PDB file of C-alpha atoms and ligand atoms in Angstrom:
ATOM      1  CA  UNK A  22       0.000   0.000   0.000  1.00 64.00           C
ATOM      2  CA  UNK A  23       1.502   3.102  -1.061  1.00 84.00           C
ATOM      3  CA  UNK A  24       2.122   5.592   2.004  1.00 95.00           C
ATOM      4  CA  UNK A  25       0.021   8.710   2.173  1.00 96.00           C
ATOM      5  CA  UNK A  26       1.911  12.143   1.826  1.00 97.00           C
ATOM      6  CA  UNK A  27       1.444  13.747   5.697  1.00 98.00           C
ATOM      7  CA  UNK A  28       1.770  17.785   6.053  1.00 98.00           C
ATOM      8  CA  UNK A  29       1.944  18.594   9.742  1.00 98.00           C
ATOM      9  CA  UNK A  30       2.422  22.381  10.960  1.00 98.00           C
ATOM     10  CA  UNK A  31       4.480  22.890  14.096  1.00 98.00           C
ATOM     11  CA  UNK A  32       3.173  25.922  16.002  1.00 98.00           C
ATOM     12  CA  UNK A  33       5.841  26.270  18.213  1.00 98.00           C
ATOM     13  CA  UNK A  34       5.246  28.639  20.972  1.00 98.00           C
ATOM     14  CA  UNK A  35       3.241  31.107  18.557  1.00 98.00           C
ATOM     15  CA  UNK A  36      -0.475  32.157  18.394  1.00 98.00           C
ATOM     16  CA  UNK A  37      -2.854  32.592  21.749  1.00 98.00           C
ATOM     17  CA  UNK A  38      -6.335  30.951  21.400  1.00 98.00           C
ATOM     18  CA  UNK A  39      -7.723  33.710  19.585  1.00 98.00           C
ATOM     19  CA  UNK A  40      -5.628  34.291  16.552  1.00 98.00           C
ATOM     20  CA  UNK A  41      -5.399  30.207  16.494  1.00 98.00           C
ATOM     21  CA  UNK A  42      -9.487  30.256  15.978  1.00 98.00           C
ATOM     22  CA  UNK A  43      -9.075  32.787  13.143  1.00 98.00           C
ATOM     23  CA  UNK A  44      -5.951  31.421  11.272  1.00 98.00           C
ATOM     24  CA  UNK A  45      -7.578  26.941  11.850  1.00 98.00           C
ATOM     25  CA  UNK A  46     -10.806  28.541   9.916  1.00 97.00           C
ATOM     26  CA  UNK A  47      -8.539  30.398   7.192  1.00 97.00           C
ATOM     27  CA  UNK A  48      -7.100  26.653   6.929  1.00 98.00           C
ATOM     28  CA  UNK A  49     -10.044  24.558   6.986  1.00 97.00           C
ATOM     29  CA  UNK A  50     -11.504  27.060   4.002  1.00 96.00           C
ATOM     30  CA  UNK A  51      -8.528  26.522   2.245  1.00 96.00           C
ATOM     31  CA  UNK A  52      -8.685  22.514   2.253  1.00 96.00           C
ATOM     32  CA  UNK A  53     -11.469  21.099   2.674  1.00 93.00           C
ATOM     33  CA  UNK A  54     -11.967  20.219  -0.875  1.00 93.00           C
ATOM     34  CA  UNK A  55      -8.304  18.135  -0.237  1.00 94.00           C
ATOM     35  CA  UNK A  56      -8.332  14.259   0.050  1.00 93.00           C
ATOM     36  CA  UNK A  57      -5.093  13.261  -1.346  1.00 94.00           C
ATOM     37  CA  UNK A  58      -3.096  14.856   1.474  1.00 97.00           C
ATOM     38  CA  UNK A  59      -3.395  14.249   5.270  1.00 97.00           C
ATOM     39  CA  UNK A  60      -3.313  17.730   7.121  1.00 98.00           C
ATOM     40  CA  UNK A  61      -2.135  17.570  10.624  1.00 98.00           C
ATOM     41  CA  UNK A  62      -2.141  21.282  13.102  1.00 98.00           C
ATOM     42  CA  UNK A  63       0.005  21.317  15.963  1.00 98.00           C
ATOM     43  CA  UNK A  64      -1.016  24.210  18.015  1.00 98.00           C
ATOM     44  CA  UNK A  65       0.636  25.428  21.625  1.00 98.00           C
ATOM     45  CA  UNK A  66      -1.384  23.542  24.324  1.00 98.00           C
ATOM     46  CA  UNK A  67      -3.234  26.544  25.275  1.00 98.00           C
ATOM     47  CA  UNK A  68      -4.897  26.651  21.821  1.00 98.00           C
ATOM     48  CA  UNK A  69      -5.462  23.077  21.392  1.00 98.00           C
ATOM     49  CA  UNK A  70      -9.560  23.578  22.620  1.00 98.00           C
ATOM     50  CA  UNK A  71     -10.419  25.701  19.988  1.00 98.00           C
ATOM     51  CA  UNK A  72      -8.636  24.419  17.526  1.00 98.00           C
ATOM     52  CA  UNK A  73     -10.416  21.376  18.172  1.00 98.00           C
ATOM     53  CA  UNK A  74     -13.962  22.932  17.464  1.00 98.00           C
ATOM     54  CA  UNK A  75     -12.858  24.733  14.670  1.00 97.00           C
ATOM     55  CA  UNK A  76     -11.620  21.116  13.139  1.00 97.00           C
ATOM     56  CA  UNK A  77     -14.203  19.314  13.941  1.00 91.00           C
ATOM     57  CA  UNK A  78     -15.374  16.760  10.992  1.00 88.00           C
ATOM     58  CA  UNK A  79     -13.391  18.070   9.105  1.00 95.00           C
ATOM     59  CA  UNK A  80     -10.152  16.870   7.037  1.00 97.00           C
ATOM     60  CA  UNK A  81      -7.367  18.543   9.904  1.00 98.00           C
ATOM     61  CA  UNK A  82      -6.382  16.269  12.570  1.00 98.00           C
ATOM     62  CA  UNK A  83      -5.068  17.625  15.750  1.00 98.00           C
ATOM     63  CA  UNK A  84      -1.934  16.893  17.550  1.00 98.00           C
ATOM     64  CA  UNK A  85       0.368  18.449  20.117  1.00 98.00           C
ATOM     65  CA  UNK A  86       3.833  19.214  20.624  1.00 98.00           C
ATOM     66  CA  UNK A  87       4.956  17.808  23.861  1.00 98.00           C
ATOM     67  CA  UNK A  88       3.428  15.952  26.951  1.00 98.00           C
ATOM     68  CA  UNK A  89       4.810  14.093  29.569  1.00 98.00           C
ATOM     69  CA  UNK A  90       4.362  10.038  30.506  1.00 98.00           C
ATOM     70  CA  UNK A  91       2.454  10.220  33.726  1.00 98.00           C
ATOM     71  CA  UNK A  92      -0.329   9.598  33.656  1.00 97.00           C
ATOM     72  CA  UNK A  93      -1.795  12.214  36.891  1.00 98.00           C
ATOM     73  CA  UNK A  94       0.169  13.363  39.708  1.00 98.00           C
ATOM     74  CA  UNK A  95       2.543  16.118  41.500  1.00 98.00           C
ATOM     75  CA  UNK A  96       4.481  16.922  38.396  1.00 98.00           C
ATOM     76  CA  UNK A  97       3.833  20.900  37.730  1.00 98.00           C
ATOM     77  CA  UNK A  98       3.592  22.473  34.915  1.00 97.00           C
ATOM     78  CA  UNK A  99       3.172  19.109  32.770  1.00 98.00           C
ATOM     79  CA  UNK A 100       0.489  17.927  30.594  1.00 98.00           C
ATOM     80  CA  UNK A 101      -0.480  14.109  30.267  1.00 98.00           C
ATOM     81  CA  UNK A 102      -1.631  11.776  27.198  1.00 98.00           C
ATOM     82  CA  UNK A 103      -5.223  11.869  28.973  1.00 98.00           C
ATOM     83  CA  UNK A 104      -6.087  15.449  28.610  1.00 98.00           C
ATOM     84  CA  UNK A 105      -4.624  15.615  24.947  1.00 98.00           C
ATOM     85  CA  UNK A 106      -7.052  13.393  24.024  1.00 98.00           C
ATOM     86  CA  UNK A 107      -9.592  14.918  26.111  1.00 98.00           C
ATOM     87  CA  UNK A 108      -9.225  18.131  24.475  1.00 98.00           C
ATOM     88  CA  UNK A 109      -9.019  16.168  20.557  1.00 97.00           C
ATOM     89  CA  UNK A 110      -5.604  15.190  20.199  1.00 98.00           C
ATOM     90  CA  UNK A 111      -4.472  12.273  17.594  1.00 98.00           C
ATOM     91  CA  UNK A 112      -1.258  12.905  17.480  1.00 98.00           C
ATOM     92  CA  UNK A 113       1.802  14.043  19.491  1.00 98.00           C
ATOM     93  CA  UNK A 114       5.370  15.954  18.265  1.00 98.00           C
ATOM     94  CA  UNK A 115       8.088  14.064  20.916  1.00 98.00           C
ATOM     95  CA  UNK A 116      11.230  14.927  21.064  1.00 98.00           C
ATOM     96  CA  UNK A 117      11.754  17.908  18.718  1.00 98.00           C
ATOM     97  CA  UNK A 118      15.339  19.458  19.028  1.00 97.00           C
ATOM     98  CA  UNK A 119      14.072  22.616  20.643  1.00 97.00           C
ATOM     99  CA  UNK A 120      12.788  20.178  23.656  1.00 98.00           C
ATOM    100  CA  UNK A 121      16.170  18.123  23.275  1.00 98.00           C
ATOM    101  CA  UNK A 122      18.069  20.898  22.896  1.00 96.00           C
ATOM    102  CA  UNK A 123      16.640  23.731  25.533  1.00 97.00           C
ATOM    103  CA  UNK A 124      15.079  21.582  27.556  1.00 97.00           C
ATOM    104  CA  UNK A 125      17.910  18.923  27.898  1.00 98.00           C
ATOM    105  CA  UNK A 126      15.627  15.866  26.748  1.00 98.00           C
ATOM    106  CA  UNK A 127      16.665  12.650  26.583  1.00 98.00           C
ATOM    107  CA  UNK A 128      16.385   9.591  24.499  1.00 98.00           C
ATOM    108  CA  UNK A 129      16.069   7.786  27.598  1.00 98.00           C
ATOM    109  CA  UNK A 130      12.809  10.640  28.526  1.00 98.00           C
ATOM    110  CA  UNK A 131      11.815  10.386  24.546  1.00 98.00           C
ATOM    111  CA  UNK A 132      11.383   6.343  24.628  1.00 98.00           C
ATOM    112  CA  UNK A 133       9.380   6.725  27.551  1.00 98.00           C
ATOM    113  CA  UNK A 134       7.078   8.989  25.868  1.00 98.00           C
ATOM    114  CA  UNK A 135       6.587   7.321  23.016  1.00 98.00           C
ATOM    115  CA  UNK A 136       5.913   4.051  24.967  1.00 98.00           C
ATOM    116  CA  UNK A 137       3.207   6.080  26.850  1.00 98.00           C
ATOM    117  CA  UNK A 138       1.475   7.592  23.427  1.00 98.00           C
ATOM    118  CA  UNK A 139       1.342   4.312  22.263  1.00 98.00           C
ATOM    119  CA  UNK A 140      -0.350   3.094  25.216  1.00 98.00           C
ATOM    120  CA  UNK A 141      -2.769   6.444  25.328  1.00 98.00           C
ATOM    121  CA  UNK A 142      -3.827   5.648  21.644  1.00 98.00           C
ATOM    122  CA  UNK A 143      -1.429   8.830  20.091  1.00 98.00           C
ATOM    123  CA  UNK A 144       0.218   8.770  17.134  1.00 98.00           C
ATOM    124  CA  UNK A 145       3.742   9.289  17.899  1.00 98.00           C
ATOM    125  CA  UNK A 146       6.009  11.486  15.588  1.00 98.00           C
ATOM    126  CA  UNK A 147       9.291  11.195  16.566  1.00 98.00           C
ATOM    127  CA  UNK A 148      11.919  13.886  15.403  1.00 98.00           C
ATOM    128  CA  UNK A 149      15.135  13.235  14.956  1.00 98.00           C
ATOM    129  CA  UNK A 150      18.195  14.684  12.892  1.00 98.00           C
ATOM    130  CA  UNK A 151      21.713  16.319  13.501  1.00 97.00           C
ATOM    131  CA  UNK A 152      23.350  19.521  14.332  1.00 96.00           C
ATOM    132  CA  UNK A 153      25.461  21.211  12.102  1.00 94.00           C
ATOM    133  CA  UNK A 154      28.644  20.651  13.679  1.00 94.00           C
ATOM    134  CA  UNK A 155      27.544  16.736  13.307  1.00 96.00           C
ATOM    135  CA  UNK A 156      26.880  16.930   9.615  1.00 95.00           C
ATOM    136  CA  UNK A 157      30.603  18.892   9.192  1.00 93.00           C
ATOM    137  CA  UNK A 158      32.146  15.725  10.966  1.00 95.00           C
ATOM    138  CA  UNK A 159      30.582  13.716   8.888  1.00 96.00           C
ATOM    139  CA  UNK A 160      28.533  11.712  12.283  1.00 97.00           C
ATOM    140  CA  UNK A 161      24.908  12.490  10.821  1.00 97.00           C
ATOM    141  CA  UNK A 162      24.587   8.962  10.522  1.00 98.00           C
ATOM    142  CA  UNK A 163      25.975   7.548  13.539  1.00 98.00           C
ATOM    143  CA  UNK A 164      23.626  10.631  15.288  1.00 98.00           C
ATOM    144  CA  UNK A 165      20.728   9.281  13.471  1.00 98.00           C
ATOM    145  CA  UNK A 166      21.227   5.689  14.381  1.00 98.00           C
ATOM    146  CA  UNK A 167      21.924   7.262  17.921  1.00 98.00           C
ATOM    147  CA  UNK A 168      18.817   8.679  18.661  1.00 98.00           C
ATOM    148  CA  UNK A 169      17.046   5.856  16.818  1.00 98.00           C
ATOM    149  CA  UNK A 170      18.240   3.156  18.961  1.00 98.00           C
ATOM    150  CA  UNK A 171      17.340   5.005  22.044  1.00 98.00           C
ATOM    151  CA  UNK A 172      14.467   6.497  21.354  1.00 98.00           C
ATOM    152  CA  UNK A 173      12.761   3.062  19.800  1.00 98.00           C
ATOM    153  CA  UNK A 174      14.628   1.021  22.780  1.00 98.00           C
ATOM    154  CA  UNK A 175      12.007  -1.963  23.619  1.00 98.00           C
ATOM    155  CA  UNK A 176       9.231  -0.790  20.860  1.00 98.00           C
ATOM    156  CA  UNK A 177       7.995  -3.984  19.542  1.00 97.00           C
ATOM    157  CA  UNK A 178       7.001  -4.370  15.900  1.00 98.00           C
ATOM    158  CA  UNK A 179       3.832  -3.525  16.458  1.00 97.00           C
ATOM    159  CA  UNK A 180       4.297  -0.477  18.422  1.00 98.00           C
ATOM    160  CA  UNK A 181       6.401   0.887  15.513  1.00 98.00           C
ATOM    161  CA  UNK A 182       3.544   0.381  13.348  1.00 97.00           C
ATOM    162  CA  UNK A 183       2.310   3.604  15.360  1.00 98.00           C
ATOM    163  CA  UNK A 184       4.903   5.399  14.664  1.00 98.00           C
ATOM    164  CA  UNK A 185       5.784   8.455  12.260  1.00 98.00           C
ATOM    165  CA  UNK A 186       9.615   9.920  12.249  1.00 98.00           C
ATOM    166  CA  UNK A 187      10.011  13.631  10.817  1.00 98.00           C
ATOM    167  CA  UNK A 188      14.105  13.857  10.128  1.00 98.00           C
ATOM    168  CA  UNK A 189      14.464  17.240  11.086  1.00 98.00           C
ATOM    169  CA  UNK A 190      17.958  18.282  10.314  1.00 97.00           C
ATOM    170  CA  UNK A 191      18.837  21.304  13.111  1.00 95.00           C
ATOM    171  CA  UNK A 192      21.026  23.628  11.201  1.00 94.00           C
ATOM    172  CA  UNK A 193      18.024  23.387   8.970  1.00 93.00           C
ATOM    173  CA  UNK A 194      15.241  24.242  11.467  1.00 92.00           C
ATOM    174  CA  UNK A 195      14.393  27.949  11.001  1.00 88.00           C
ATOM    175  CA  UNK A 196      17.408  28.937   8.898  1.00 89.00           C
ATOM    176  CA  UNK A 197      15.943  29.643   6.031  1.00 85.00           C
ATOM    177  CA  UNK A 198      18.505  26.444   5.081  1.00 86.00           C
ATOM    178  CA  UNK A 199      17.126  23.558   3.613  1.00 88.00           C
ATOM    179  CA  UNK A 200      18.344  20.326   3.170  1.00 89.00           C
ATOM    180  CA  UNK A 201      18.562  19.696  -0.679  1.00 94.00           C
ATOM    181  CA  UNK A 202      16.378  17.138  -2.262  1.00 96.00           C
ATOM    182  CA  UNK A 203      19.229  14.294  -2.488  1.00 96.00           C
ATOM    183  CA  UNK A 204      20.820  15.713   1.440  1.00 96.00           C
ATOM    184  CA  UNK A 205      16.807  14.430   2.505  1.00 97.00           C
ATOM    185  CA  UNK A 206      16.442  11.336   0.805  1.00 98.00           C
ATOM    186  CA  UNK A 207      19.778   9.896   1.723  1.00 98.00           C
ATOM    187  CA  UNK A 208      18.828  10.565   5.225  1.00 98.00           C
ATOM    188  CA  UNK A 209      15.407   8.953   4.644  1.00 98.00           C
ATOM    189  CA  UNK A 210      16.421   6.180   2.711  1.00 98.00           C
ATOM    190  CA  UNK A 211      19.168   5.254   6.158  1.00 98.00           C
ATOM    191  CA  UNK A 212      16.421   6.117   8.538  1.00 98.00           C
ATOM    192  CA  UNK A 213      14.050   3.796   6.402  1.00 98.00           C
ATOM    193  CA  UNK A 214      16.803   0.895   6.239  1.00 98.00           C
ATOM    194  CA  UNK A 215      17.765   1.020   9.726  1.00 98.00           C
ATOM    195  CA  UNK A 216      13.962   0.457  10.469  1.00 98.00           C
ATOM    196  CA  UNK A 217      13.991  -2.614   8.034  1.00 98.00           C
ATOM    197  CA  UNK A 218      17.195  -4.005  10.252  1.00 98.00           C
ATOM    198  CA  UNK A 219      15.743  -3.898  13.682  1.00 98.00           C
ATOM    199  CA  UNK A 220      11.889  -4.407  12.388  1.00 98.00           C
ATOM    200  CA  UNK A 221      11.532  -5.833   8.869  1.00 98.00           C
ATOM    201  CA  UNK A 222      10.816  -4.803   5.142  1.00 97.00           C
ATOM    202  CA  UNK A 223       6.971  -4.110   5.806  1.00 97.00           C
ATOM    203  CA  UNK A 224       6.958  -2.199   8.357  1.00 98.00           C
ATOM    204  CA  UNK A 225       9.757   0.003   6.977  1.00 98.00           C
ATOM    205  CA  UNK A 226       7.774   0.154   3.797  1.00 97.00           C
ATOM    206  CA  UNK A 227       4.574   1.823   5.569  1.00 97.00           C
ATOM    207  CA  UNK A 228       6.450   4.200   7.977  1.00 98.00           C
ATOM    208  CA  UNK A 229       5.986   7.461   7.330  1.00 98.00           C
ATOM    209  CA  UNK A 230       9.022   9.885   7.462  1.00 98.00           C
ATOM    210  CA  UNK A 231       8.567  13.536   7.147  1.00 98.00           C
ATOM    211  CA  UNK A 232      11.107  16.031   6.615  1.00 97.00           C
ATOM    212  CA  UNK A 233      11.411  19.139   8.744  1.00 97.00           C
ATOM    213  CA  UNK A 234      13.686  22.065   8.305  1.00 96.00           C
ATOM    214  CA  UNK A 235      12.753  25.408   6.075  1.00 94.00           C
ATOM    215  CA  UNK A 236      10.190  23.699   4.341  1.00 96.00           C
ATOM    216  CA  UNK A 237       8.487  26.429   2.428  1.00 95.00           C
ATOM    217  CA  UNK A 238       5.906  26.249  -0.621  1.00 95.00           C
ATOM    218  CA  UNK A 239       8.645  26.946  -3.387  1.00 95.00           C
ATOM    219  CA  UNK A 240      10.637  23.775  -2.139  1.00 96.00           C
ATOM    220  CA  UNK A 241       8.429  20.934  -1.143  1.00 97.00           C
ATOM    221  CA  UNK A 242       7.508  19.564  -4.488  1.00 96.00           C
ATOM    222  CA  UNK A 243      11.018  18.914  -4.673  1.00 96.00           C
ATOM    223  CA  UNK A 244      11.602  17.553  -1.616  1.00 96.00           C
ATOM    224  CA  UNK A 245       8.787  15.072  -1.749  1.00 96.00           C
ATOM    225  CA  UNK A 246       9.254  14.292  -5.346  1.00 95.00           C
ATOM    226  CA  UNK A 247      11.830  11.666  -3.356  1.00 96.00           C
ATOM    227  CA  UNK A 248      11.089   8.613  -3.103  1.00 96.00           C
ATOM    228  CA  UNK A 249      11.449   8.114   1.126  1.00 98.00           C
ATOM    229  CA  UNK A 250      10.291  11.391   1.517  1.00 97.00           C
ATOM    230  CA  UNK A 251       6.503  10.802   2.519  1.00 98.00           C
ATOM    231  CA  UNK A 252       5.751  14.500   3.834  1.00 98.00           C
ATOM    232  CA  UNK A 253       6.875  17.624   6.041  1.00 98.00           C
ATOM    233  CA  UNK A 254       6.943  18.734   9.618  1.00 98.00           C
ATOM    234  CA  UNK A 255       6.428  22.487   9.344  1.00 98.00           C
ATOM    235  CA  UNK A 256       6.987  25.471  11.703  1.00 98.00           C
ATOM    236  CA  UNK A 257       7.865  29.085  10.048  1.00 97.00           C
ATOM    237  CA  UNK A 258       5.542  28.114   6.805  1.00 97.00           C
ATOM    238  CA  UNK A 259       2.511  26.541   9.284  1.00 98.00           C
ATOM    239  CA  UNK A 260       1.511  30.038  10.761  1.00 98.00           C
ATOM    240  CA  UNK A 261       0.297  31.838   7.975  1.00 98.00           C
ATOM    241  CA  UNK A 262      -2.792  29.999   6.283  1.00 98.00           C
ATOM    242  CA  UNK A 263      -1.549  31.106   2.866  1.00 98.00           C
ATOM    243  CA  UNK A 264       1.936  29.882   3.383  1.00 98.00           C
ATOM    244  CA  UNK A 265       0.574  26.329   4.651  1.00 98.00           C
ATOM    245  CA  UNK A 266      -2.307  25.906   2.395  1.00 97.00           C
ATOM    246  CA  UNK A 267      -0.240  26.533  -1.037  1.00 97.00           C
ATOM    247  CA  UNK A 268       2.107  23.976   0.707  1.00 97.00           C
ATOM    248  CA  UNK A 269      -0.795  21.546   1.305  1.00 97.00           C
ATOM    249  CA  UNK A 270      -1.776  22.010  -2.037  1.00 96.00           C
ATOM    250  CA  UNK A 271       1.813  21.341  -3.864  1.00 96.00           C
ATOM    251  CA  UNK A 272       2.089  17.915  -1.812  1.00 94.00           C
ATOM    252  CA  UNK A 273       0.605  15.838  -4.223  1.00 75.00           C
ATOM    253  CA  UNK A 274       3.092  13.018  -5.291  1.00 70.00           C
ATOM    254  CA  UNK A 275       1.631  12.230  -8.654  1.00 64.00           C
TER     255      UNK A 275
HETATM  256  P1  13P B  13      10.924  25.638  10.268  1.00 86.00           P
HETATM  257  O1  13P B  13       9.986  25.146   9.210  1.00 86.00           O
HETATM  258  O2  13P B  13      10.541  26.977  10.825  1.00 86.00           O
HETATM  259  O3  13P B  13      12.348  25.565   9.809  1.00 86.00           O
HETATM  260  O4  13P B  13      10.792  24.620  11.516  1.00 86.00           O
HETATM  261  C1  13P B  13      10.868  23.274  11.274  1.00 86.00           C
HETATM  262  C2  13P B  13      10.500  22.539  12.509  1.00 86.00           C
HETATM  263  O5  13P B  13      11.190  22.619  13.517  1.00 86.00           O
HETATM  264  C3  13P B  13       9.255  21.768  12.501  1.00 86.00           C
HETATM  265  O6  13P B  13       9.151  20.980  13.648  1.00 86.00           O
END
């Protein structure tokens, strides 16, 4: 079965409930004719209500950009799988290099949420990629494979089934910078074979891996022209509904 091309926006910490109500309706006009392209929103936590209503029945899913794995409990400031879904969440961004980054996250924290999605009934996406100074020394792969074997520690084959990857390359996250068309497939094409080692051929075959990193209207027809690349994780482009819906529109594979 071929895989479905996925376009997910990436808030970030941008847009209070109000302006999200306005720009998720701008959206929803925009697409709602579009069935060849899954459209995924993932707005700050404190916008996630209203984006929900706007959504609702229609062809944007929901997700959100952090949580943590308790489930309830003395841990301040944190927000669990429970009342993502509570308040319409499918999905869930873990481990984004701003969180592993600034907020020191680690694989070790990252396989724990995934583990708890799963369990909750979230679609993980899992981001991974390298820092510049990686890339230079030539380690993207051995960072990839890294982060991979951590972050997927003690996922079983059916768990990964669950599971969407966005290779976000950092010195490509709001640079302006993208990775070229060939820089992106090679990285999708390891991340895809790597899966097929420690899983097998099928489930490699339906995983979906999005790129992330500068992806703007003007370049993602190139991008996922490639053949691993199934879609984009986007943050600058996502917050203006022009900007994301021409994108939406260009991701058609055919
Ligand atoms: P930009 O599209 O702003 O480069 O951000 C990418 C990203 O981090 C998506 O998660």
């Amino acid at each position: 079965m071929a895989r479905r091309i996925l376009i997910a926006g990436n808030w970030k910490m941008n847009k209070t409930a109000t302006e999200a109500a306005i720009l998720v309706n701008e959206i929803k006009r925009e697409v709602c004719d579009i069935d060849n392209v899954d459209i995924l929103i993932c707005p700050p936590f404190t916008a996630l209500s209203v984006a929900s209503d706007v959504i609702n029945e229609s062809n944007i899913s929901l997700g959100a950009q952090n949580f943590y794995f308790e489930e309830s409990g003395a841990y301040t400031g944190e927000i669990s799988a429970s009342m993502l879904k509570d308040n319409g969440c499918s999905h869930v961004i873990i481990g984004h290099s701003e969180r592993r980054v600034i907020f020191n996250e680690s694989d070790t924290l990252i396989n724990k949420k995934i583990k708890k999605a799963i369990e909750a009934g979230l679609t993980p996406i899992l981001c991974i990629g390298e820092k510049l100074e990686e890339r230079e020394a030539n380690k993207t792969f051995d960072v990839i494979t890294s982060q991979l074997e951590g972050d997927l520690k003690d996922i079983d084959v059916e768990a990964m089934k669950e599971i969407i990857i966005a290779y976000e390359p950092v010195w490509a996250i709001g640079t302006g910078k993208t990775a070229t068309a060939e820089q992106a497939q090679e990285a999708h094409a390891f991340i895809r074979n790597l899966i097929k080692e420690k899983y097998n051929q099928e489930v490699a075959n339906e995983t979906i891996i999005l790129y992330g990193g500068s992806m703007k209207s003007s370049n993602v027809e190139e991008l996922i022209s490639q053949p691993d690349v199934d879609g984009g994780l986007i943050g600058g482009a996502s917050l203006d509904a022009e900007s994301f819906t021409e994108l939406v529109k260009k991701s058609n594979k055919e």
